[in-house]
Amino acid sequence: MLILNEKDMRRSVTLSQVMDKVEDAYRIFASGAFYMPDRPSVMHEGNTLLYMPCFMESCFGTKFLTLFPGNPAKGLPYIDGLMLLNDAASGKTEAILDGSFLTALRTGAVGGVGMRCFTPLESSSVGVIGCGKQGFYQLLYACEARQIQNIYLYDAFPKDFESYIAALQRELGKNQPTIHVCDRVEDLLTASDIVVTTTTATSPVMPDDASLLRGKSFICIGSYKPEMRELPNAIWQLVDHVYTELPFAIEESGDLSQPLADGIITEARIRYIGDLLSEQQRPTPPSPGSTNYFKSVGMGLLDLNVAQLIYQAALQHGYGQNVNL
Ligand SMILES: NC(=O)c1ccc[n+]([C@@H]2O[C@H](COP(=O)([O-])OP(=O)(O)OC[C@H]3O[C@@H](n4cnc5c(N)ncnc54)[C@H](O)[C@@H]3O)[C@@H](O)[C@H]2O)c1
């Protein structure tokens, strides 16, 4: 059995390969060639455990995540966990991967695929609202998906932006957009072509003002529970529909369930990215000045497809630790 830590996982694959694999997972979803029960989420004393099993023809696996809201204040990551990857024929566990890093790597790629599909080619600036772990990886993929020249950062809570920016600069290597910290979310909205939300918020993270949202492409990552919300209702004045991943997202995310319950939208305005990607290799990017909206809640199929890519690449390169239990 191979144990893959963050370093081995990161050096096994490129960001572009991970985005391709995420696109591939969306096509598998549309084809129906998988089995993935709605993920059970267990709450205890304010903390959440997520169990995300999924079966494909060639392998199956389970991602286990812990989400502890009190962790960031203690300097610990909000999300921790493991991914088990199993052989489809025998059930044998072939690999254990760092589930927290897998989450960030594949969720960043989900945002990157959202940017490939739903942001104008000309987009040259990206803003992240919620500068935690997911926000960091969203920015790396944004710089892969589009020619980003300016990055804008906003967080509602005090942050060590100096080390966040230094870490971003290290990862971005030669590709060095200018990075700005915004004191107000309104400033980030005005300056950014692409707006990514990666918060744990329970109420919209920007004003309910269509004039601030018009002409932006929103990639919304954070809300995965009915009581969590990132986008205000004004978005629905500007877009015909939102693209998301799976019907369960409508139940899971307050960004979708709340406007539905309030009668602001009907389900007809919710579409699925897998349908789009199975019809076309990749859709023509929207035109400059359009307003666009992609909402991700994540799903085990994404983790499984990306974990399989990483495992196969690590085997090829001889990375990871072989362990006999
Ligand atoms: N869509 C997916 O597949 C997917 C995958 C992983 C995580 N997530 C979700 O993404 C969110 C972020 O996860 P993370 O690991 O980056 O957490 P994190 O704690 O590392 O980062 C969250 C950041 O958001 C900031 N924040 C909270 N409320 C805010 C507000 N109202 N306005 C601005 N900033 C605010 C926090 O200060 C923090 O810096 C979580 O809700 C998580 O469940 C979604």
mmCIF file of C-alpha atoms and ligand atoms in Angstrom:
data_model
loop_
_atom_site.group_PDB
_atom_site.id
_atom_site.type_symbol
_atom_site.label_atom_id
_atom_site.label_comp_id
_atom_site.label_asym_id
_atom_site.label_seq_id
_atom_site.Cartn_x
_atom_site.Cartn_y
_atom_site.Cartn_z
ATOM 1 C CA MET A 1 0.000 0.000 0.000
ATOM 2 C CA LEU A 2 1.305 3.421 -0.931
ATOM 3 C CA ILE A 3 1.137 6.352 1.481
ATOM 4 C CA LEU A 4 1.142 9.695 -0.280
ATOM 5 C CA ASN A 5 1.789 12.891 1.634
ATOM 6 C CA GLU A 6 1.351 16.437 0.354
ATOM 7 C CA LYS A 7 4.866 16.679 -1.086
ATOM 8 C CA ASP A 8 4.579 13.423 -3.040
ATOM 9 C CA MET A 9 1.106 14.301 -4.283
ATOM 10 C CA ARG A 10 2.142 17.784 -5.398
ATOM 11 C CA ARG A 11 5.216 16.647 -7.322
ATOM 12 C CA SER A 12 3.354 13.777 -9.031
ATOM 13 C CA VAL A 13 0.983 15.956 -11.098
ATOM 14 C CA THR A 14 0.658 19.365 -12.723
ATOM 15 C CA LEU A 15 -2.238 21.733 -12.028
ATOM 16 C CA SER A 16 -3.343 21.452 -15.631
ATOM 17 C CA GLN A 17 -3.490 17.633 -15.383
ATOM 18 C CA VAL A 18 -5.656 17.932 -12.278
ATOM 19 C CA MET A 19 -8.048 20.334 -14.048
ATOM 20 C CA ASP A 20 -8.320 17.910 -16.994
ATOM 21 C CA LYS A 21 -9.114 15.101 -14.550
ATOM 22 C CA VAL A 22 -11.800 17.212 -12.863
ATOM 23 C CA GLU A 23 -13.383 17.859 -16.281
ATOM 24 C CA ASP A 24 -13.198 14.132 -16.916
ATOM 25 C CA ALA A 25 -14.973 13.456 -13.584
ATOM 26 C CA TYR A 26 -17.811 15.790 -14.613
ATOM 27 C CA ARG A 27 -18.172 13.815 -17.882
ATOM 28 C CA ILE A 28 -18.236 10.529 -15.943
ATOM 29 C CA PHE A 29 -20.942 12.050 -13.763
ATOM 30 C CA ALA A 30 -23.033 12.920 -16.824
ATOM 31 C CA SER A 31 -22.494 9.425 -18.290
ATOM 32 C CA GLY A 32 -23.779 7.727 -15.132
ATOM 33 C CA ALA A 33 -20.824 5.269 -15.028
ATOM 34 C CA PHE A 34 -20.284 5.573 -11.268
ATOM 35 C CA TYR A 35 -22.001 4.954 -7.952
ATOM 36 C CA MET A 36 -21.927 7.706 -5.344
ATOM 37 C CA PRO A 37 -24.443 7.855 -2.481
ATOM 38 C CA ASP A 38 -25.361 11.317 -1.128
ATOM 39 C CA ARG A 39 -22.545 11.966 1.322
ATOM 40 C CA PRO A 40 -23.428 11.481 4.971
ATOM 41 C CA SER A 41 -22.475 14.418 7.119
ATOM 42 C CA VAL A 42 -22.294 13.870 10.885
ATOM 43 C CA MET A 43 -22.405 16.839 13.259
ATOM 44 C CA HIS A 44 -21.187 16.712 16.842
ATOM 45 C CA GLU A 45 -20.609 19.697 19.133
ATOM 46 C CA GLY A 46 -20.365 22.086 16.178
ATOM 47 C CA ASN A 47 -17.841 19.943 14.300
ATOM 48 C CA THR A 48 -18.614 18.011 11.099
ATOM 49 C CA LEU A 49 -17.440 14.678 9.718
ATOM 50 C CA LEU A 50 -18.013 14.064 6.013
ATOM 51 C CA TYR A 51 -17.866 10.569 4.495
ATOM 52 C CA MET A 52 -17.540 10.595 0.743
ATOM 53 C CA PRO A 53 -17.531 7.109 -0.791
ATOM 54 C CA CYS A 54 -17.592 6.698 -4.556
ATOM 55 C CA PHE A 55 -17.237 3.824 -7.038
ATOM 56 C CA MET A 56 -16.008 4.035 -10.636
ATOM 57 C CA GLU A 57 -15.454 1.121 -13.010
ATOM 58 C CA SER A 58 -11.679 1.019 -12.426
ATOM 59 C CA CYS A 59 -11.463 1.788 -8.686
ATOM 60 C CA PHE A 60 -13.378 2.971 -5.665
ATOM 61 C CA GLY A 61 -12.510 5.021 -2.628
ATOM 62 C CA THR A 62 -13.650 7.094 0.298
ATOM 63 C CA LYS A 63 -12.613 10.510 1.452
ATOM 64 C CA PHE A 64 -13.084 11.137 5.171
ATOM 65 C CA LEU A 65 -12.972 14.782 6.220
ATOM 66 C CA THR A 66 -13.196 16.523 9.545
ATOM 67 C CA LEU A 67 -14.331 20.160 9.467
ATOM 68 C CA PHE A 68 -13.595 21.885 12.789
ATOM 69 C CA PRO A 69 -14.661 25.582 12.780
ATOM 70 C CA GLY A 70 -12.619 26.287 15.940
ATOM 71 C CA ASN A 71 -9.366 25.140 14.350
ATOM 72 C CA PRO A 72 -8.273 28.264 12.404
ATOM 73 C CA ALA A 73 -8.241 30.314 15.646
ATOM 74 C CA LYS A 74 -5.796 27.722 17.067
ATOM 75 C CA GLY A 75 -3.583 27.907 13.981
ATOM 76 C CA LEU A 76 -4.861 24.525 12.768
ATOM 77 C CA PRO A 77 -6.473 23.810 9.389
ATOM 78 C CA TYR A 78 -10.269 23.921 9.207
ATOM 79 C CA ILE A 79 -10.279 20.722 7.109
ATOM 80 C CA ASP A 80 -8.326 17.543 7.846
ATOM 81 C CA GLY A 81 -8.732 13.991 6.613
ATOM 82 C CA LEU A 82 -7.675 11.015 4.541
ATOM 83 C CA MET A 83 -8.508 9.481 1.186
ATOM 84 C CA LEU A 84 -8.500 5.705 0.789
ATOM 85 C CA LEU A 85 -8.144 4.368 -2.750
ATOM 86 C CA ASN A 86 -9.196 0.765 -3.390
ATOM 87 C CA ASP A 87 -8.838 -1.762 -6.189
ATOM 88 C CA ALA A 88 -12.225 -2.294 -7.883
ATOM 89 C CA ALA A 89 -11.849 -6.063 -8.303
ATOM 90 C CA SER A 90 -10.547 -7.088 -4.857
ATOM 91 C CA GLY A 91 -11.392 -4.145 -2.595
ATOM 92 C CA LYS A 92 -7.743 -4.030 -1.530
ATOM 93 C CA THR A 93 -6.623 -0.623 -0.238
ATOM 94 C CA GLU A 94 -3.978 0.508 -2.693
ATOM 95 C CA ALA A 95 -3.197 3.947 -1.340
ATOM 96 C CA ILE A 96 -3.811 6.406 1.471
ATOM 97 C CA LEU A 97 -3.571 10.047 0.493
ATOM 98 C CA ASP A 98 -3.556 13.272 2.509
ATOM 99 C CA GLY A 99 -7.273 14.139 2.339
ATOM 100 C CA SER A 100 -6.836 17.775 3.311
ATOM 101 C CA PHE A 101 -4.353 18.411 0.504
ATOM 102 C CA LEU A 102 -6.398 16.352 -1.976
ATOM 103 C CA THR A 103 -9.388 18.548 -1.111
ATOM 104 C CA ALA A 104 -7.472 21.763 -1.731
ATOM 105 C CA LEU A 105 -5.854 20.437 -4.923
ATOM 106 C CA ARG A 106 -9.088 19.166 -6.462
ATOM 107 C CA THR A 107 -11.242 22.051 -5.225
ATOM 108 C CA GLY A 108 -8.769 24.506 -6.689
ATOM 109 C CA ALA A 109 -9.066 22.546 -9.932
ATOM 110 C CA VAL A 110 -12.869 22.668 -9.702
ATOM 111 C CA GLY A 111 -12.591 26.465 -9.529
ATOM 112 C CA GLY A 112 -10.065 26.365 -12.385
ATOM 113 C CA VAL A 113 -12.466 24.344 -14.538
ATOM 114 C CA GLY A 114 -15.226 26.797 -13.606
ATOM 115 C CA MET A 115 -12.918 29.572 -14.828
ATOM 116 C CA ARG A 116 -12.103 27.691 -18.060
ATOM 117 C CA CYS A 117 -15.836 27.310 -18.771
ATOM 118 C CA PHE A 118 -17.524 30.359 -17.264
ATOM 119 C CA THR A 119 -15.129 33.311 -17.397
ATOM 120 C CA PRO A 120 -14.246 35.408 -20.452
ATOM 121 C CA LEU A 121 -10.848 34.570 -21.967
ATOM 122 C CA GLU A 122 -9.858 38.190 -21.457
ATOM 123 C CA SER A 123 -10.290 38.023 -17.642
ATOM 124 C CA SER A 124 -7.062 39.353 -16.178
ATOM 125 C CA SER A 125 -7.871 39.910 -12.518
ATOM 126 C CA VAL A 126 -9.149 37.650 -9.801
ATOM 127 C CA GLY A 127 -10.347 38.412 -6.291
ATOM 128 C CA VAL A 128 -10.645 35.927 -3.455
ATOM 129 C CA ILE A 129 -13.082 36.562 -0.617
ATOM 130 C CA GLY A 130 -12.004 34.307 2.288
ATOM 131 C CA CYS A 131 -8.236 33.916 2.262
ATOM 132 C CA GLY A 132 -7.864 30.456 3.763
ATOM 133 C CA LYS A 133 -6.628 27.174 2.329
ATOM 134 C CA GLN A 134 -9.155 26.799 -0.491
ATOM 135 C CA GLY A 135 -8.741 30.438 -1.532
ATOM 136 C CA PHE A 136 -4.995 29.895 -1.888
ATOM 137 C CA TYR A 137 -5.402 27.014 -4.354
ATOM 138 C CA GLN A 138 -8.167 28.816 -6.253
ATOM 139 C CA LEU A 139 -5.622 31.525 -6.991
ATOM 140 C CA LEU A 140 -2.990 29.078 -8.265
ATOM 141 C CA TYR A 141 -5.500 27.551 -10.672
ATOM 142 C CA ALA A 142 -6.840 30.973 -11.714
ATOM 143 C CA CYS A 143 -3.313 31.775 -12.895
ATOM 144 C CA GLU A 144 -3.316 28.521 -14.927
ATOM 145 C CA ALA A 145 -6.776 29.037 -16.406
ATOM 146 C CA ARG A 146 -6.428 32.711 -17.385
ATOM 147 C CA GLN A 147 -3.662 35.299 -17.926
ATOM 148 C CA ILE A 148 -4.006 36.864 -14.496
ATOM 149 C CA GLN A 149 -2.184 40.143 -13.924
ATOM 150 C CA ASN A 150 -3.768 41.268 -10.674
ATOM 151 C CA ILE A 151 -4.882 39.346 -7.596
ATOM 152 C CA TYR A 152 -7.120 40.938 -4.940
ATOM 153 C CA LEU A 153 -7.510 39.509 -1.446
ATOM 154 C CA TYR A 154 -10.214 40.215 1.124
ATOM 155 C CA ASP A 155 -10.997 38.527 4.428
ATOM 156 C CA ALA A 156 -13.511 39.522 7.081
ATOM 157 C CA PHE A 157 -11.134 38.549 9.888
ATOM 158 C CA PRO A 158 -7.563 39.601 10.756
ATOM 159 C CA LYS A 159 -5.050 37.672 8.614
ATOM 160 C CA ASP A 160 -1.317 37.361 8.271
ATOM 161 C CA PHE A 161 -1.428 38.534 4.659
ATOM 162 C CA GLU A 162 2.346 38.902 4.512
ATOM 163 C CA SER A 163 2.997 35.181 4.836
ATOM 164 C CA TYR A 164 -0.068 34.308 2.680
ATOM 165 C CA ILE A 165 1.301 36.475 -0.125
ATOM 166 C CA ALA A 166 4.851 35.158 0.298
ATOM 167 C CA ALA A 167 3.554 31.568 0.027
ATOM 168 C CA LEU A 168 1.533 32.483 -3.066
ATOM 169 C CA GLN A 169 4.562 34.104 -4.673
ATOM 170 C CA ARG A 170 6.677 31.011 -3.975
ATOM 171 C CA GLU A 171 4.078 28.767 -5.639
ATOM 172 C CA LEU A 172 3.499 31.076 -8.590
ATOM 173 C CA GLY A 173 7.200 31.063 -9.480
ATOM 174 C CA LYS A 174 7.894 33.059 -12.622
ATOM 175 C CA ASN A 175 4.208 33.865 -13.116
ATOM 176 C CA GLN A 176 3.916 36.858 -10.776
ATOM 177 C CA PRO A 177 0.717 38.917 -10.877
ATOM 178 C CA THR A 178 0.582 41.958 -8.621
ATOM 179 C CA ILE A 179 -1.130 41.082 -5.344
ATOM 180 C CA HIS A 180 -3.312 43.623 -3.530
ATOM 181 C CA VAL A 181 -5.041 43.396 -0.142
ATOM 182 C CA CYS A 182 -8.481 45.083 -0.012
ATOM 183 C CA ASP A 183 -9.870 46.629 3.167
ATOM 184 C CA ARG A 184 -13.421 46.511 1.819
ATOM 185 C CA VAL A 185 -15.158 43.811 -0.178
ATOM 186 C CA GLU A 186 -16.594 46.547 -2.435
ATOM 187 C CA ASP A 187 -13.044 47.431 -3.549
ATOM 188 C CA LEU A 188 -12.338 43.802 -4.447
ATOM 189 C CA LEU A 189 -15.577 43.592 -6.445
ATOM 190 C CA THR A 190 -14.832 46.753 -8.381
ATOM 191 C CA ALA A 191 -11.308 45.636 -9.289
ATOM 192 C CA SER A 192 -11.820 41.917 -10.082
ATOM 193 C CA ASP A 193 -13.027 40.281 -13.311
ATOM 194 C CA ILE A 194 -13.310 36.917 -11.541
ATOM 195 C CA VAL A 195 -14.594 36.747 -7.955
ATOM 196 C CA VAL A 196 -14.010 33.551 -5.972
ATOM 197 C CA THR A 197 -15.734 33.004 -2.632
ATOM 198 C CA THR A 198 -14.083 30.532 -0.266
ATOM 199 C CA THR A 199 -15.560 31.383 3.117
ATOM 200 C CA THR A 200 -17.375 29.582 5.911
ATOM 201 C CA ALA A 201 -19.998 32.365 5.964
ATOM 202 C CA THR A 202 -23.649 31.920 6.871
ATOM 203 C CA SER A 203 -24.803 35.163 5.255
ATOM 204 C CA PRO A 204 -23.836 36.776 1.923
ATOM 205 C CA VAL A 205 -20.246 38.001 1.856
ATOM 206 C CA MET A 206 -20.973 40.972 -0.430
ATOM 207 C CA PRO A 207 -23.675 43.664 -0.622
ATOM 208 C CA ASP A 208 -27.006 42.790 -2.244
ATOM 209 C CA ASP A 209 -26.333 45.366 -4.959
ATOM 210 C CA ALA A 210 -26.561 44.289 -8.607
ATOM 211 C CA SER A 211 -24.469 47.240 -9.788
ATOM 212 C CA LEU A 212 -21.447 45.863 -7.863
ATOM 213 C CA LEU A 213 -21.914 42.340 -9.227
ATOM 214 C CA ARG A 214 -22.607 43.151 -12.896
ATOM 215 C CA GLY A 215 -19.980 41.995 -15.417
ATOM 216 C CA LYS A 216 -18.165 39.695 -12.972
ATOM 217 C CA SER A 217 -17.710 35.925 -13.091
ATOM 218 C CA PHE A 218 -18.464 34.300 -9.737
ATOM 219 C CA ILE A 219 -16.891 31.032 -8.696
ATOM 220 C CA CYS A 220 -18.518 30.091 -5.385
ATOM 221 C CA ILE A 221 -16.933 27.344 -3.336
ATOM 222 C CA GLY A 222 -17.702 27.839 0.344
ATOM 223 C CA SER A 223 -21.375 27.091 1.072
ATOM 224 C CA TYR A 224 -22.005 23.359 1.475
ATOM 225 C CA LYS A 225 -24.798 23.419 4.058
ATOM 226 C CA PRO A 226 -28.326 24.902 3.859
ATOM 227 C CA GLU A 227 -27.444 27.481 6.516
ATOM 228 C CA MET A 228 -24.298 28.616 4.658
ATOM 229 C CA ARG A 229 -24.532 31.411 2.111
ATOM 230 C CA GLU A 230 -22.043 33.492 0.114
ATOM 231 C CA LEU A 231 -23.882 35.217 -2.754
ATOM 232 C CA PRO A 232 -26.732 37.714 -2.275
ATOM 233 C CA ASN A 233 -30.019 37.536 -4.208
ATOM 234 C CA ALA A 234 -28.922 40.355 -6.550
ATOM 235 C CA ILE A 235 -26.958 37.786 -8.596
ATOM 236 C CA TRP A 236 -30.271 36.404 -9.915
ATOM 237 C CA GLN A 237 -31.087 39.740 -11.581
ATOM 238 C CA LEU A 238 -27.906 39.367 -13.639
ATOM 239 C CA VAL A 239 -27.666 35.699 -14.698
ATOM 240 C CA ASP A 240 -30.156 33.414 -16.438
ATOM 241 C CA HIS A 241 -28.812 30.333 -14.693
ATOM 242 C CA VAL A 242 -26.132 28.936 -12.435
ATOM 243 C CA TYR A 243 -24.011 25.897 -13.241
ATOM 244 C CA THR A 244 -23.356 23.431 -10.455
ATOM 245 C CA GLU A 245 -22.278 19.796 -10.081
ATOM 246 C CA LEU A 246 -25.146 17.596 -9.033
ATOM 247 C CA PRO A 247 -28.803 17.772 -7.949
ATOM 248 C CA PHE A 248 -27.805 17.175 -4.297
ATOM 249 C CA ALA A 249 -26.156 20.635 -4.381
ATOM 250 C CA ILE A 250 -29.643 22.134 -4.373
ATOM 251 C CA GLU A 251 -30.345 20.548 -0.992
ATOM 252 C CA GLU A 252 -26.853 21.007 0.412
ATOM 253 C CA SER A 253 -26.010 24.616 -0.337
ATOM 254 C CA GLY A 254 -27.824 27.645 1.030
ATOM 255 C CA ASP A 255 -26.658 29.562 -2.058
ATOM 256 C CA LEU A 256 -29.174 27.454 -4.005
ATOM 257 C CA SER A 257 -31.679 26.196 -1.413
ATOM 258 C CA GLN A 258 -32.408 29.606 0.131
ATOM 259 C CA PRO A 259 -33.316 31.503 -3.087
ATOM 260 C CA LEU A 260 -35.359 28.441 -4.145
ATOM 261 C CA ALA A 261 -37.238 28.347 -0.819
ATOM 262 C CA ASP A 262 -37.808 32.115 -0.989
ATOM 263 C CA GLY A 263 -39.294 31.806 -4.503
ATOM 264 C CA ILE A 264 -36.551 33.985 -6.031
ATOM 265 C CA ILE A 265 -35.595 31.267 -8.517
ATOM 266 C CA THR A 266 -37.021 27.997 -9.814
ATOM 267 C CA GLU A 267 -35.028 24.784 -10.348
ATOM 268 C CA ALA A 268 -35.130 25.474 -14.106
ATOM 269 C CA ARG A 269 -32.366 28.052 -13.514
ATOM 270 C CA ILE A 270 -29.972 25.440 -12.124
ATOM 271 C CA ARG A 271 -27.868 23.551 -14.696
ATOM 272 C CA TYR A 272 -25.148 20.908 -14.490
ATOM 273 C CA ILE A 273 -21.585 21.307 -15.678
ATOM 274 C CA GLY A 274 -21.316 17.593 -16.593
ATOM 275 C CA ASP A 275 -24.096 17.994 -19.183
ATOM 276 C CA LEU A 276 -22.248 20.922 -20.702
ATOM 277 C CA LEU A 277 -18.869 19.153 -20.815
ATOM 278 C CA SER A 278 -20.269 15.935 -22.245
ATOM 279 C CA GLU A 279 -21.986 17.878 -25.063
ATOM 280 C CA GLN A 280 -18.864 19.876 -25.924
ATOM 281 C CA GLN A 281 -15.161 19.284 -25.253
ATOM 282 C CA ARG A 282 -15.238 22.658 -23.510
ATOM 283 C CA PRO A 283 -17.833 25.434 -23.954
ATOM 284 C CA THR A 284 -16.964 28.681 -25.726
ATOM 285 C CA PRO A 285 -16.022 31.116 -22.937
ATOM 286 C CA PRO A 286 -18.586 33.834 -22.242
ATOM 287 C CA SER A 287 -18.113 37.281 -23.735
ATOM 288 C CA PRO A 288 -16.389 40.120 -21.886
ATOM 289 C CA GLY A 289 -18.768 42.112 -19.715
ATOM 290 C CA SER A 290 -21.134 39.193 -19.103
ATOM 291 C CA THR A 291 -22.070 38.096 -15.584
ATOM 292 C CA ASN A 292 -21.481 34.398 -14.896
ATOM 293 C CA TYR A 293 -22.058 32.087 -11.946
ATOM 294 C CA PHE A 294 -20.614 28.671 -11.075
ATOM 295 C CA LYS A 295 -21.416 27.060 -7.709
ATOM 296 C CA SER A 296 -19.471 24.064 -6.410
ATOM 297 C CA VAL A 297 -20.249 21.898 -3.401
ATOM 298 C CA GLY A 298 -17.789 19.165 -4.369
ATOM 299 C CA MET A 299 -18.442 15.436 -4.645
ATOM 300 C CA GLY A 300 -16.592 12.168 -4.008
ATOM 301 C CA LEU A 301 -16.281 11.422 -7.718
ATOM 302 C CA LEU A 302 -13.924 14.388 -8.086
ATOM 303 C CA ASP A 303 -11.713 13.135 -5.252
ATOM 304 C CA LEU A 304 -11.683 9.612 -6.599
ATOM 305 C CA ASN A 305 -10.769 10.563 -10.157
ATOM 306 C CA VAL A 306 -8.016 12.927 -9.006
ATOM 307 C CA ALA A 307 -6.703 10.449 -6.381
ATOM 308 C CA GLN A 308 -6.418 7.786 -9.090
ATOM 309 C CA LEU A 309 -4.428 10.186 -11.300
ATOM 310 C CA ILE A 310 -2.077 11.046 -8.431
ATOM 311 C CA TYR A 311 -1.640 7.407 -7.398
ATOM 312 C CA GLN A 312 -0.811 6.246 -10.919
ATOM 313 C CA ALA A 313 1.616 9.142 -11.456
ATOM 314 C CA ALA A 314 3.292 8.551 -8.065
ATOM 315 C CA LEU A 315 3.740 4.852 -8.896
ATOM 316 C CA GLN A 316 5.346 5.799 -12.207
ATOM 317 C CA HIS A 317 7.736 8.279 -10.562
ATOM 318 C CA GLY A 318 8.481 6.037 -7.582
ATOM 319 C CA TYR A 319 7.131 8.631 -5.091
ATOM 320 C CA GLY A 320 5.462 7.794 -1.747
ATOM 321 C CA GLN A 321 6.137 5.290 1.017
ATOM 322 C CA ASN A 322 5.300 1.628 0.545
ATOM 323 C CA VAL A 323 3.830 0.178 3.722
ATOM 324 C CA ASN A 324 2.733 -3.345 4.604
ATOM 325 C CA LEU A 325 0.038 -3.316 7.277
HETATM 326 N N1 LIG B 1 -16.871 23.209 -2.973
HETATM 327 C C1 LIG B 1 -16.045 22.330 -2.491
HETATM 328 O O1 LIG B 1 -15.780 21.280 -3.077
HETATM 329 C C2 LIG B 1 -15.316 22.619 -1.217
HETATM 330 C C3 LIG B 1 -14.158 21.899 -0.914
HETATM 331 C C4 LIG B 1 -13.461 22.224 0.239
HETATM 332 C C5 LIG B 1 -13.929 23.221 1.091
HETATM 333 N N2 LIG B 1 -15.080 23.861 0.785
HETATM 334 C C6 LIG B 1 -15.592 24.897 1.681
HETATM 335 O O2 LIG B 1 -14.838 26.078 1.475
HETATM 336 C C7 LIG B 1 -14.886 26.880 2.676
HETATM 337 C C8 LIG B 1 -13.478 27.357 3.007
HETATM 338 O O3 LIG B 1 -12.671 26.251 3.385
HETATM 339 P P1 LIG B 1 -11.140 26.475 3.817
HETATM 340 O O4 LIG B 1 -10.564 25.129 3.991
HETATM 341 O O5 LIG B 1 -10.478 27.442 2.903
HETATM 342 O O6 LIG B 1 -11.364 27.185 5.238
HETATM 343 P P2 LIG B 1 -10.399 28.262 5.944
HETATM 344 O O7 LIG B 1 -10.862 28.364 7.336
HETATM 345 O O8 LIG B 1 -8.980 27.897 5.663
HETATM 346 O O9 LIG B 1 -10.709 29.628 5.149
HETATM 347 C C9 LIG B 1 -11.932 30.309 5.219
HETATM 348 C C10 LIG B 1 -11.630 31.807 5.211
HETATM 349 O O10 LIG B 1 -12.855 32.537 5.057
HETATM 350 C C11 LIG B 1 -12.779 33.670 5.932
HETATM 351 N N3 LIG B 1 -14.150 34.136 6.153
HETATM 352 C C12 LIG B 1 -15.119 33.577 6.909
HETATM 353 N N4 LIG B 1 -16.248 34.306 6.819
HETATM 354 C C13 LIG B 1 -15.997 35.328 5.969
HETATM 355 C C14 LIG B 1 -16.767 36.401 5.442
HETATM 356 N N5 LIG B 1 -18.050 36.586 5.795
HETATM 357 N N6 LIG B 1 -16.184 37.241 4.549
HETATM 358 C C15 LIG B 1 -14.889 37.094 4.194
HETATM 359 N N7 LIG B 1 -14.102 36.105 4.675
HETATM 360 C C16 LIG B 1 -14.654 35.222 5.535
HETATM 361 C C17 LIG B 1 -12.053 33.155 7.165
HETATM 362 O O11 LIG B 1 -11.507 34.213 7.927
HETATM 363 C C18 LIG B 1 -10.983 32.286 6.514
HETATM 364 O O12 LIG B 1 -9.816 33.038 6.201
HETATM 365 C C19 LIG B 1 -15.511 25.977 3.735
HETATM 366 O O13 LIG B 1 -16.870 26.309 3.903
HETATM 367 C C20 LIG B 1 -15.392 24.602 3.152
HETATM 368 O O14 LIG B 1 -16.328 23.694 3.633
HETATM 369 C C21 LIG B 1 -15.778 23.591 -0.350
#
